Coordinates of N, CA and C in Angstrom, one line a residue:
R878 N 7.8 -10.8 -33.4 CA 7.4 -12.1 -33.8 C 8.6 -13.0 -33.7
G879 N 8.4 -14.2 -33.2 CA 9.5 -15.2 -33.1 C 10.3 -15.0 -31.8
V880 N 9.8 -14.1 -30.9 CA 10.5 -13.9 -29.6 C 9.6 -14.3 -28.5
V881 N 10.1 -14.9 -27.5 CA 9.3 -15.3 -26.3 C 9.8 -14.6 -25.1
F882 N 8.9 -14.4 -24.1 CA 9.3 -13.8 -22.8 C 8.6 -14.7 -21.8
I883 N 9.4 -15.3 -20.9 CA 8.9 -16.2 -19.9 C 9.5 -15.7 -18.6
T884 N 8.7 -15.7 -17.5 CA 9.2 -15.3 -16.2 C 8.5 -16.2 -15.1
R885 N 9.1 -16.2 -14.0 CA 8.5 -16.9 -12.9 C 8.6 -16.1 -11.6
D886 N 7.7 -16.3 -10.7 CA 7.6 -15.5 -9.5 C 8.9 -15.6 -8.7
H887 N 9.2 -14.6 -7.8 CA 10.4 -14.5 -7.1 C 10.7 -15.6 -6.1
M888 N 9.7 -16.2 -5.6 CA 9.9 -17.2 -4.5 C 9.7 -18.6 -5.0
G889 N 9.3 -18.8 -6.3 CA 9.1 -20.1 -6.8 C 7.8 -20.8 -6.3
I890 N 6.8 -20.1 -5.9 CA 5.6 -20.6 -5.4 C 4.8 -21.2 -6.5
I891 N 4.6 -20.5 -7.6 CA 3.9 -21.0 -8.8 C 4.8 -21.9 -9.6
P892 N 4.4 -23.2 -9.8 CA 5.3 -24.1 -10.6 C 5.4 -23.7 -12.1
L893 N 6.5 -23.9 -12.7 CA 6.7 -23.7 -14.1 C 7.8 -24.6 -14.6
Y894 N 7.4 -25.3 -15.7 CA 8.4 -26.3 -16.3 C 8.6 -26.0 -17.7
W895 N 9.7 -26.3 -18.3 CA 10.0 -26.1 -19.7 C 10.9 -27.2 -20.2
G896 N 10.9 -27.3 -21.5 CA 11.8 -28.2 -22.2 C 11.6 -28.2 -23.7
P897 N 12.6 -28.7 -24.4 CA 12.5 -28.7 -25.9 C 12.0 -30.0 -26.4
D898 N 11.4 -30.0 -27.6 CA 11.0 -31.2 -28.2 C 12.2 -31.7 -29.1
P899 N 12.1 -32.8 -29.8 CA 13.2 -33.3 -30.6 C 13.6 -32.3 -31.7
E900 N 12.7 -31.4 -32.2 CA 13.0 -30.5 -33.2 C 13.6 -29.1 -32.6
G901 N 13.6 -29.1 -31.3 CA 14.1 -27.8 -30.7 C 13.1 -26.8 -30.3
R902 N 11.8 -27.1 -30.5 CA 10.8 -26.2 -30.2 C 10.6 -26.1 -28.6
L903 N 10.4 -25.0 -28.1 CA 10.4 -24.8 -26.6 C 8.9 -24.9 -26.2
Y904 N 8.7 -25.7 -25.1 CA 7.4 -25.9 -24.5 C 7.5 -25.5 -23.0
I905 N 6.4 -24.8 -22.6 CA 6.3 -24.4 -21.2 C 4.9 -24.8 -20.6
A906 N 4.9 -25.2 -19.4 CA 3.7 -25.7 -18.7 C 3.8 -25.5 -17.2
S907 N 2.7 -25.5 -16.6 CA 2.6 -25.4 -15.1 C 2.6 -26.8 -14.5
E908 N 2.5 -27.8 -15.3 CA 2.6 -29.2 -14.8 C 3.5 -30.0 -15.7
Q909 N 4.3 -30.9 -15.0 CA 5.2 -31.7 -15.8 C 4.5 -32.7 -16.7
K910 N 3.4 -33.2 -16.3 CA 2.7 -34.2 -17.1 C 2.3 -33.7 -18.5
C911 N 2.2 -32.4 -18.6 CA 1.9 -31.8 -19.9 C 3.1 -31.9 -20.9
L912 N 4.3 -32.1 -20.4 CA 5.5 -32.0 -21.2 C 6.2 -33.3 -21.4
V913 N 6.0 -34.3 -20.5 CA 6.8 -35.5 -20.6 C 6.6 -36.3 -21.9
D914 N 5.5 -36.3 -22.5 CA 5.3 -37.0 -23.8 C 5.8 -36.2 -25.0
V915 N 6.1 -34.9 -24.8 CA 6.5 -34.1 -25.9 C 8.0 -33.7 -25.9
C916 N 8.5 -33.4 -24.7 CA 9.8 -32.9 -24.6 C 10.9 -34.0 -24.3
E917 N 12.1 -33.8 -24.8 CA 13.2 -34.7 -24.5 C 13.6 -34.6 -23.1
I918 N 13.7 -33.4 -22.6 CA 14.1 -33.1 -21.2 C 13.1 -32.1 -20.6
V919 N 12.6 -32.3 -19.4 CA 11.7 -31.4 -18.7 C 12.5 -30.9 -17.5
E920 N 12.6 -29.6 -17.4 CA 13.3 -28.9 -16.3 C 12.4 -27.9 -15.6
I921 N 12.7 -27.7 -14.3 CA 12.0 -26.6 -13.6 C 12.5 -25.3 -14.0
F922 N 11.6 -24.4 -14.4 CA 12.0 -23.0 -14.7 C 12.4 -22.3 -13.4
P923 N 13.6 -21.8 -13.3 CA 14.1 -21.3 -12.0 C 13.4 -20.1 -11.5
P924 N 13.1 -20.0 -10.2 CA 12.5 -18.8 -9.6 C 13.4 -17.6 -9.8
R925 N 12.8 -16.4 -9.8 CA 13.5 -15.1 -9.9 C 14.2 -14.9 -11.2
M926 N 13.8 -15.7 -12.2 CA 14.5 -15.6 -13.5 C 13.5 -15.3 -14.6
Y927 N 14.0 -14.8 -15.7 CA 13.2 -14.6 -16.9 C 14.0 -15.1 -18.2
Y928 N 13.3 -15.4 -19.2 CA 13.9 -15.9 -20.4 C 13.3 -15.0 -21.5
H929 N 14.2 -14.4 -22.3 CA 13.8 -13.5 -23.4 C 14.6 -13.7 -24.6
G930 N 13.9 -13.8 -25.8 CA 14.6 -14.0 -27.0 C 14.0 -15.1 -27.9
P931 N 14.6 -15.4 -29.0 CA 14.1 -16.5 -29.8 C 14.1 -17.8 -29.0
P932 N 13.2 -18.7 -29.3 CA 13.1 -19.9 -28.4 C 14.4 -20.7 -28.3
K933 N 15.2 -20.7 -29.4 CA 16.4 -21.5 -29.3 C 17.6 -20.7 -28.9
M934 N 17.6 -19.4 -28.9 CA 18.7 -18.6 -28.6 C 18.5 -17.5 -27.5
G935 N 17.4 -17.6 -26.8 CA 17.1 -16.6 -25.8 C 18.1 -16.7 -24.6
Q936 N 18.0 -15.7 -23.7 CA 18.9 -15.7 -22.6 C 18.1 -15.8 -21.3
L937 N 18.6 -16.6 -20.3 CA 18.0 -16.7 -19.0 C 18.7 -15.7 -18.1
K938 N 18.0 -14.8 -17.5 CA 18.5 -13.8 -16.6 C 17.7 -13.7 -15.4
Q939 N 18.4 -13.2 -14.3 CA 17.8 -13.0 -13.0 C 17.1 -11.7 -13.0
W940 N 15.9 -11.6 -12.5 CA 15.2 -10.3 -12.5 C 15.0 -9.8 -11.0
Y941 N 15.1 -10.8 -10.1 CA 14.8 -10.4 -8.7 C 16.1 -10.8 -7.9
F942 N 16.6 -9.9 -7.1 CA 17.7 -10.1 -6.3 C 17.3 -10.0 -4.8
M943 N 17.5 -11.0 -4.0 CA 17.1 -11.0 -2.6 C 18.1 -10.1 -1.9
D944 N 17.5 -9.2 -1.1 CA 18.4 -8.3 -0.3 C 18.4 -8.8 1.2
W945 N 18.0 -10.0 1.4 CA 17.9 -10.6 2.7 C 18.4 -12.0 2.6
V946 N 18.9 -12.5 3.8 CA 19.4 -13.9 3.8 C 18.4 -14.7 4.7
P947 N 18.0 -15.9 4.3 CA 17.1 -16.7 5.2 C 17.7 -17.0 6.5
Q948 N 17.0 -17.0 7.6 CA 17.5 -17.3 8.9 C 17.7 -18.8 9.0
V949 N 18.9 -19.2 9.4 CA 19.2 -20.6 9.6 C 19.2 -21.0 11.0
Y950 N 18.6 -22.1 11.3 CA 18.5 -22.6 12.7 C 19.2 -23.9 12.8
T951 N 19.7 -24.2 13.9 CA 20.3 -25.5 14.1 C 19.4 -26.4 15.0
S952 N 19.7 -27.7 15.0 CA 18.9 -28.6 15.8 C 18.9 -28.2 17.3
G953 N 17.7 -28.3 17.9 CA 17.5 -27.9 19.3 C 17.0 -26.5 19.4
E954 N 16.8 -25.8 18.3 CA 16.2 -24.4 18.4 C 14.8 -24.4 17.9
E955 N 14.1 -25.5 18.0 CA 12.7 -25.5 17.6 C 11.8 -24.5 18.3
E956 N 12.0 -24.4 19.6 CA 11.1 -23.4 20.3 C 11.3 -22.0 19.8
K957 N 12.5 -21.7 19.5 CA 12.9 -20.3 18.9 C 12.1 -20.1 17.6
V958 N 12.1 -21.1 16.8 CA 11.5 -21.1 15.5 C 10.0 -21.0 15.7
Y959 N 9.4 -21.8 16.6 CA 8.0 -21.7 16.8 C 7.6 -20.3 17.3
D960 N 8.4 -19.8 18.2 CA 8.1 -18.4 18.8 C 8.1 -17.4 17.7
R961 N 9.1 -17.4 16.8 CA 9.1 -16.5 15.7 C 7.9 -16.6 14.7
I962 N 7.5 -17.8 14.4 CA 6.4 -18.0 13.6 C 5.1 -17.5 14.3
Y963 N 4.9 -17.9 15.5 CA 3.8 -17.4 16.3 C 3.7 -15.9 16.3
D964 N 4.8 -15.3 16.7 CA 4.9 -13.8 16.8 C 4.6 -13.1 15.4
G965 N 5.1 -13.7 14.4 CA 4.9 -13.1 13.0 C 3.4 -13.3 12.6
M966 N 2.8 -14.5 12.9 CA 1.4 -14.7 12.6 C 0.5 -13.8 13.4
Y967 N 0.8 -13.6 14.7 CA 0.0 -12.8 15.6 C 0.1 -11.3 15.1
K968 N 1.2 -10.9 14.7 CA 1.3 -9.5 14.3 C 0.6 -9.3 13.0
A969 N 0.6 -10.3 12.1 CA -0.1 -10.2 10.8 C -1.6 -10.1 11.0
V970 N -2.1 -11.0 11.9 CA -3.5 -10.9 12.2 C -3.9 -9.6 12.9
E971 N -3.1 -9.2 13.8 CA -3.4 -7.9 14.5 C -3.5 -6.8 13.5
K972 N -2.6 -6.8 12.5 CA -2.7 -5.7 11.5 C -4.0 -5.7 10.7
M973 N -4.5 -6.9 10.5 CA -5.7 -7.1 9.6 C -7.0 -6.9 10.3
I974 N -7.0 -7.0 11.6 CA -8.2 -6.9 12.4 C -8.5 -5.4 12.7
L975 N -9.7 -4.9 12.4 CA -10.0 -3.6 12.7 C -10.4 -3.5 14.1
V976 N -9.8 -2.6 14.8 CA -10.1 -2.4 16.3 C -11.2 -1.4 16.4
T977 N -12.4 -1.9 16.6 CA -13.6 -1.0 16.7 C -14.3 -1.4 18.0
P978 N -14.9 -0.4 18.7 CA -15.6 -0.8 19.9 C -16.9 -1.5 19.5
L979 N -17.3 -2.4 20.4 CA -18.6 -3.2 20.1 C -19.7 -2.3 20.6
T980 N -20.7 -2.1 19.9 CA -21.9 -1.4 20.3 C -23.1 -2.2 20.1
A981 N -24.0 -2.0 21.0 CA -25.3 -2.8 20.9 C -26.4 -1.9 20.4
S982 N -27.2 -2.3 19.6 CA -28.3 -1.5 19.2 C -29.6 -2.3 19.4
C983 N -30.6 -1.6 19.8 CA -31.9 -2.3 20.1 C -33.0 -1.9 19.1

């Protein structure tokens, strides 16, 4: 009792915002508009992190560590990027399609 556990997805796809009210109570919401009238400060809850402990004294810790580095492209390499996206999408669709022979029945 009196302890909170808050976490966010590893890529930051699902939005999560948090902030304290004037008395120090912690508020959490998936939309900023829910917090702006209540909280003094509204901040984005960081991806790959969790918060655990009493609302005023909990700790923010990282729970997901990326073992890869995003590929960086420079200007003029758009075709390379397009090709990688196309190839990745093609392979993903190929995996999902069941390869079965077409049969006709009368």
